C-alpha positions as a Python dict, from the first residue, in 0.01 Angstrom:
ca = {
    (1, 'X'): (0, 0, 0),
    (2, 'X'): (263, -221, -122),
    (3, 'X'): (363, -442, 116),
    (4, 'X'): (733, -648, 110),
    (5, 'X'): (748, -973, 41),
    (6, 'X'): (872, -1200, 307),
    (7, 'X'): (1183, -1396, 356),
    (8, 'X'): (1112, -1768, 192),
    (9, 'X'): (1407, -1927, 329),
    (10, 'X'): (1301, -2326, 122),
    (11, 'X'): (1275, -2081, -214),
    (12, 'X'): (1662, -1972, -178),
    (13, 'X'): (1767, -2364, -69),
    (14, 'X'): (1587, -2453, -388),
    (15, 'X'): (1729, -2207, -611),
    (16, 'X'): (2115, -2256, -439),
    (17, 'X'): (2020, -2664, -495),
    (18, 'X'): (1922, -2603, -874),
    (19, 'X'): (2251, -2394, -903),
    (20, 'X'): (2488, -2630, -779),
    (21, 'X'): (2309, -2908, -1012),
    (22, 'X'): (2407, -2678, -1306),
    (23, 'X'): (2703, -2608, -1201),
    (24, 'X'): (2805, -2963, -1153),
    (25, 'X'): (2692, -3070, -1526),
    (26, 'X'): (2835, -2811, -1681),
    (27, 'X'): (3172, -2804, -1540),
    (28, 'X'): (3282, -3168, -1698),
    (29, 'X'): (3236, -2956, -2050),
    (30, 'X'): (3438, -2653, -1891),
    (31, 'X'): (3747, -2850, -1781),
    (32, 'X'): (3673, -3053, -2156),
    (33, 'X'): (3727, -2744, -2294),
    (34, 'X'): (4001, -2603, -2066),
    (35, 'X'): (4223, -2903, -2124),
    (36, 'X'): (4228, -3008, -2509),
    (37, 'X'): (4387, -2650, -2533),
    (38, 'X'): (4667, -2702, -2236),
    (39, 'X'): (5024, -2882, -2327),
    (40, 'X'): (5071, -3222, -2162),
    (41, 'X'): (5310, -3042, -1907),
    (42, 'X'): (5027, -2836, -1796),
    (43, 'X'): (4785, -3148, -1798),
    (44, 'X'): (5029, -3404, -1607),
    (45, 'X'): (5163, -3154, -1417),
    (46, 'X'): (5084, -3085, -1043),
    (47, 'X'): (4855, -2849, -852),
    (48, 'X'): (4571, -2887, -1154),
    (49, 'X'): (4431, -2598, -1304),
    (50, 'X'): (4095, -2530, -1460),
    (51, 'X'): (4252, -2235, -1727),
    (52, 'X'): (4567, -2276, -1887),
    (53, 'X'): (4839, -2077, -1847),
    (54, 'X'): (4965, -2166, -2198),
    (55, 'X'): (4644, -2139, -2470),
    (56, 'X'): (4749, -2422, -2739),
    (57, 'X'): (4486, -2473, -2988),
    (58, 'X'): (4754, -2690, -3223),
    (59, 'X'): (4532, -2972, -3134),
    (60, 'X'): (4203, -2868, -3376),
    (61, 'X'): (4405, -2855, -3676),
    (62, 'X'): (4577, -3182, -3602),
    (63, 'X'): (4291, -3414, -3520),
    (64, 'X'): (4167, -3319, -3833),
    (65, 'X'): (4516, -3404, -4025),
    (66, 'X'): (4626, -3677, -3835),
    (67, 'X'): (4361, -3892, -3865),
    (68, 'X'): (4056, -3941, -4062),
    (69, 'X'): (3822, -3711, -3825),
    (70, 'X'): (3594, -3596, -4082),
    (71, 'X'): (3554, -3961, -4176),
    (72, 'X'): (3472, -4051, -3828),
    (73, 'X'): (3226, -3785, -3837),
    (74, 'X'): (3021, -3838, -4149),
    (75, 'X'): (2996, -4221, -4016),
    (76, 'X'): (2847, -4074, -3742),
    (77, 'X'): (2599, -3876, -3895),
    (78, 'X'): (2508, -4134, -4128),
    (79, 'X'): (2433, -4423, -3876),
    (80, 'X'): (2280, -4203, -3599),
    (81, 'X'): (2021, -4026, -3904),
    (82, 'X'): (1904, -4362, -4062),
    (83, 'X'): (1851, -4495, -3789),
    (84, 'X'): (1625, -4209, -3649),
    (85, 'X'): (1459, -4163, -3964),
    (86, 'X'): (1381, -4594, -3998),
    (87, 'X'): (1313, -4644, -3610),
    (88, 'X'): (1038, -4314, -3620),
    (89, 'X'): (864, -4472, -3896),
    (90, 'X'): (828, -4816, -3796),
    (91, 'X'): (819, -4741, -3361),
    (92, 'X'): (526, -4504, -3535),
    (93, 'X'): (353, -4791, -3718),
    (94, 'X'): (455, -4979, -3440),
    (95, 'X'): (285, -4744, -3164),
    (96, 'X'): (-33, -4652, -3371),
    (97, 'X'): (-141, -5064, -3372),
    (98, 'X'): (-65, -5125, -3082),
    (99, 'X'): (-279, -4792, -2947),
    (100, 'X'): (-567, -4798, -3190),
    (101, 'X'): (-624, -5126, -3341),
    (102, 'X'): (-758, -5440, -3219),
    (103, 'X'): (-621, -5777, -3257),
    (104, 'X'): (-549, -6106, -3078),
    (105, 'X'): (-296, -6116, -2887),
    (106, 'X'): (-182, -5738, -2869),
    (107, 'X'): (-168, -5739, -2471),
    (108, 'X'): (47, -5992, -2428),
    (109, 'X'): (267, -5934, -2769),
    (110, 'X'): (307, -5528, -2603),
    (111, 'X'): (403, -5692, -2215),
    (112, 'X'): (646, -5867, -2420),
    (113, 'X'): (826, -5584, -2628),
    (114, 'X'): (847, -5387, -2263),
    (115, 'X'): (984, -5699, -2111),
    (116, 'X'): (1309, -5641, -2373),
    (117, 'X'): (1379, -5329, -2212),
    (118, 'X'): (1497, -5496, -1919),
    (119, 'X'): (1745, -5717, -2072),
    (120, 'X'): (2066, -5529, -2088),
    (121, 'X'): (2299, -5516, -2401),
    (122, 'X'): (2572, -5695, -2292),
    (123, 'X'): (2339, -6052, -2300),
    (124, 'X'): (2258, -6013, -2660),
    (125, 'X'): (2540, -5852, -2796),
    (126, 'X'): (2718, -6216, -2864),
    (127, 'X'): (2369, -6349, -3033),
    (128, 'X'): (2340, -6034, -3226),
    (129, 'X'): (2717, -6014, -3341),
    (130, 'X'): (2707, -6408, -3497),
    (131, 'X'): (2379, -6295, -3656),
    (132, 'X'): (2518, -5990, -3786),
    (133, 'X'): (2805, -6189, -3892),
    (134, 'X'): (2650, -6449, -4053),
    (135, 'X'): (2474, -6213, -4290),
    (136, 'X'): (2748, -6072, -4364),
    (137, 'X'): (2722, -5759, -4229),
    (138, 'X'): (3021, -5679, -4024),
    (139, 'X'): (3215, -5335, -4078),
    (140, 'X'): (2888, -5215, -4299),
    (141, 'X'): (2685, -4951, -4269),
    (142, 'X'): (2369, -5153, -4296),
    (143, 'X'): (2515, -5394, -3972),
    (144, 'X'): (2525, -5063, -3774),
    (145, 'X'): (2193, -4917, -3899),
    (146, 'X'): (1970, -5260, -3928),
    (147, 'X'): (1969, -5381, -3573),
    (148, 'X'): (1851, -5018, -3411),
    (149, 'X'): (1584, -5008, -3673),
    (150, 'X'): (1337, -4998, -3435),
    (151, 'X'): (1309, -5015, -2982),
    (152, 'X'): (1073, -5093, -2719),
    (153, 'X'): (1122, -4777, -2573),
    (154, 'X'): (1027, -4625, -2941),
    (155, 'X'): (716, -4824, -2974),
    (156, 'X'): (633, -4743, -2601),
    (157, 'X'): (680, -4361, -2614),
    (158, 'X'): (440, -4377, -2946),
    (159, 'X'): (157, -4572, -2816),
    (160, 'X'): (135, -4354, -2504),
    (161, 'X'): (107, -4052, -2725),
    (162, 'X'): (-113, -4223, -2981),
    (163, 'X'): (-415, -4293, -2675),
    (164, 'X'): (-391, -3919, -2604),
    (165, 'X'): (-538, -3842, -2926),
    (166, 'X'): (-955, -3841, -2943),
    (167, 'X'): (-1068, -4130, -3113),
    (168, 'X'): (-1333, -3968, -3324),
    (169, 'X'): (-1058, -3810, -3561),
    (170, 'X'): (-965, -4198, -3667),
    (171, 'X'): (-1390, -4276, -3680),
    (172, 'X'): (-1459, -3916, -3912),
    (173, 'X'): (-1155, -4091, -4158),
    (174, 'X'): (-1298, -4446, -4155),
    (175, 'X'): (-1674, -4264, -4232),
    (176, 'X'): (-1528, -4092, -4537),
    (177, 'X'): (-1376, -4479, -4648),
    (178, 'X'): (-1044, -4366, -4568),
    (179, 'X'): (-789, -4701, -4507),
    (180, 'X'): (-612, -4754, -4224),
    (181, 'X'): (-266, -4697, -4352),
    (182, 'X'): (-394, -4325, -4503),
    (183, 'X'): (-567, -4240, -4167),
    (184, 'X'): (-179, -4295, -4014),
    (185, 'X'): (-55, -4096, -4290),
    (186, 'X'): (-273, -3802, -4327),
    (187, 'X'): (-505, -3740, -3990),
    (188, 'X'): (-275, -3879, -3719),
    (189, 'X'): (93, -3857, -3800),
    (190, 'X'): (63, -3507, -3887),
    (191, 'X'): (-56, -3466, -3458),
    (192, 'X'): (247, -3626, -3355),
    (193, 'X'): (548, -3330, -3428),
    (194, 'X'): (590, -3332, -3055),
    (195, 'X'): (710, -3651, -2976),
    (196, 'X'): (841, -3729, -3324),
    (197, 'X'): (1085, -3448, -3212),
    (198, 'X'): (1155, -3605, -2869),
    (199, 'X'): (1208, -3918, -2972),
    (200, 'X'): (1406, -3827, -3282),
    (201, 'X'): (1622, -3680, -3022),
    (202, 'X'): (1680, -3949, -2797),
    (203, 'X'): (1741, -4155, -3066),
    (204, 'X'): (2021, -3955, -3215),
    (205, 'X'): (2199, -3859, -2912),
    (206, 'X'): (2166, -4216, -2779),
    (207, 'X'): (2350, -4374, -3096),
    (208, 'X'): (2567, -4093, -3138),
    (209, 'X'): (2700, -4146, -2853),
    (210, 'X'): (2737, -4496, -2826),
    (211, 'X'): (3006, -4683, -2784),
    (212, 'X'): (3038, -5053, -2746),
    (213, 'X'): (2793, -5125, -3010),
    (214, 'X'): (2982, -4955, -3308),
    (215, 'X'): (3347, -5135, -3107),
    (216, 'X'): (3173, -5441, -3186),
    (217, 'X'): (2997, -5422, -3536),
    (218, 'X'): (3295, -5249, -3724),
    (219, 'X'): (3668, -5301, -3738),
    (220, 'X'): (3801, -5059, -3967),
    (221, 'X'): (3813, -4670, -3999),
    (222, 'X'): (3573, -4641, -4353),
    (223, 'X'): (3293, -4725, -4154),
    (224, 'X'): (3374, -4662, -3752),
    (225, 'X'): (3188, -4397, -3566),
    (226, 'X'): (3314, -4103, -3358),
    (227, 'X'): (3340, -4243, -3051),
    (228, 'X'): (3470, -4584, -3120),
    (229, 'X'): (3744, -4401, -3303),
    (230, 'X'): (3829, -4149, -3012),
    (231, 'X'): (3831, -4463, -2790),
    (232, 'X'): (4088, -4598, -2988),
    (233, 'X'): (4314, -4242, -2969),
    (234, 'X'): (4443, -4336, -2633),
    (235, 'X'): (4623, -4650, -2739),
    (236, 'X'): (4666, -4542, -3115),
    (237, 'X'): (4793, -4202, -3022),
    (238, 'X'): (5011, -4258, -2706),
    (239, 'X'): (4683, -4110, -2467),
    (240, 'X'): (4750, -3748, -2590),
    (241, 'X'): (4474, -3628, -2316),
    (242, 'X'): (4441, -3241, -2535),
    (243, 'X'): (4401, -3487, -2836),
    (244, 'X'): (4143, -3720, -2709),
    (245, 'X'): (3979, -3409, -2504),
    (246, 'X'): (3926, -3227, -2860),
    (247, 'X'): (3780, -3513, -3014),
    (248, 'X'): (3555, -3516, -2771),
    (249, 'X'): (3427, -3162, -2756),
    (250, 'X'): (3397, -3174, -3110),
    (251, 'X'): (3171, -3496, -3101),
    (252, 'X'): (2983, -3300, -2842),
    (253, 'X'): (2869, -3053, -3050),
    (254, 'X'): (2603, -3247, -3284),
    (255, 'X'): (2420, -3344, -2965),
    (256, 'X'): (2334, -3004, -2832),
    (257, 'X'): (2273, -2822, -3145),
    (258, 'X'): (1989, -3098, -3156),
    (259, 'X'): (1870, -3022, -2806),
    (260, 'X'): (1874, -2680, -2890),
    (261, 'X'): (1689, -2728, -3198),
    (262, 'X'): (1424, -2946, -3011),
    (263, 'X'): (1376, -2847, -2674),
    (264, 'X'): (1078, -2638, -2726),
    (265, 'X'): (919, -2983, -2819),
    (266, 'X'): (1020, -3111, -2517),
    (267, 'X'): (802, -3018, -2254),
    (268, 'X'): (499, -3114, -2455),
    (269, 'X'): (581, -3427, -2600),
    (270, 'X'): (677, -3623, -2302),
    (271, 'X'): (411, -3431, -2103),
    (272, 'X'): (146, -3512, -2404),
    (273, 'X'): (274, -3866, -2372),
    (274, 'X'): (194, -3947, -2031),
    (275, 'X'): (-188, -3833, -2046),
    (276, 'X'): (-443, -4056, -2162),
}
């Protein structure tokens, strides 16, 4: 005899909860979306509404005429992919010492890499921009890429995943004569496709995305990134809101293809990197 399942009454205030926290981060990228294809009328004027009345999509062909978007893009792409590409490789190397090799000192030299994630940008931004500057490196692809090379948050997410790995797969390499730098290589990077993917992503999206770092290491438009340049549309541009809006959602759209692509990896690589 089947019998009915009963009321839960905390299972629907979790599911209305969860609901209302998607609805609330997905709506900025509806009204995003809404408004870069209203007129200014429609966006200055008074009640707001979420849909147009008016659908005027003038605005994606023009950011792409009126200024150098593609430019701003391919900057983009270029400074957020080196740098995910240098910082996996050396928070790797970084991660697998620090994990599975013994030397003096490595306590206190890994307390003090964490310690740097508490100092916030804005101190060393003045230090960094006079080093920066004295090497010559201002408004240069290699100024934006070189500093983000490599993180303590990098080198901290690698080592945690690096301990979850059984030691005897490092002994059975060092039996066969195998050196250190080809057990990396060939028995233990090939384990970590998890968390390279996590950490790939963060990396991306977080310099994608960024802002005030690429304001202060370039100053002209052959090497700016996206979102220093659509910062710059308000006073450049007269704050066309439908301009600066479209800019936007297209910068957007780099970011979650990656999540997309990556998510599966997720789950497991943060979850992986927590367990010893």
């Amino acid at each position: 005899m089947n019998r009915r399942k009963s009321f839960d009454p905390g299972r629907l205030i979790i599911i209305l909860l969860l609901m209302a926290l998607a609805v609330s981060t997905i709506f900025p990228f509806i009204w995003m979306a809404s408004t870069s294809v209203k007129s200014m009328g429609e966006i200055l004027g008074s009640p707001q509404r979420l849909l147009p009345v008016h659908y005027d999509f003038s605005t994606y062909t023009k950011i792409w005429s009126e200024v150098p978007f593609g430019r701003y893009f391919v900057n983009s792409l270029v400074f957020s992919c080196s740098v995910v590409i240098i910082a996996l490789f050396l928070n790797s190397l970084a991660g697998y010492a620090f994990a599975r090799l013994q030397f003096k000192g490595r306590g206190l030299l890994f307390v003090l890499i964490l310690c740097t994630m508490m100092i916030p940008f804005q101190v060393t931004m003045t230090p960094l921009f006079l080093i920066i500057y004295k090497l010559g490196m201002i408004d240069t692809y290699q100024g934006l890429i070189i500093p983000r090379a490599a993180d303590a948050f990098g080198i901290f997410m690698m080592r945690q995943f690096f301990l979850t790995l059984p030691r005897d797969l490092e002994e059975s390499g060092r039996i066969d004569g195998a050196s250190e730098f080809r057990i990396f290589f060939q028995i233990m990077l090939p384990l970590c496709k998890p968390a390279f993917v996590t950490l790939g992503v963060f990396i991306f999206m977080g310099n994608w995305n960024d802002l005030l770092y690429p304001l202060l290491m370039t100053n002209s438009e052959q090497f700016r990134p996206i979102q220093a340049a659509i910062a710059l549309f308000a006073g450049k541009y007269g704050t066309d809101y439908s301009f600066v809006l479209t800019g936007l959602l297209l910068a957007s759209i780099p970011t979650l293809v990656a999540y997309l692509f990556a998510q599966r990896f997720f789950v497991s690589g943060i979850a992986m990197t927590g367990i010893k």
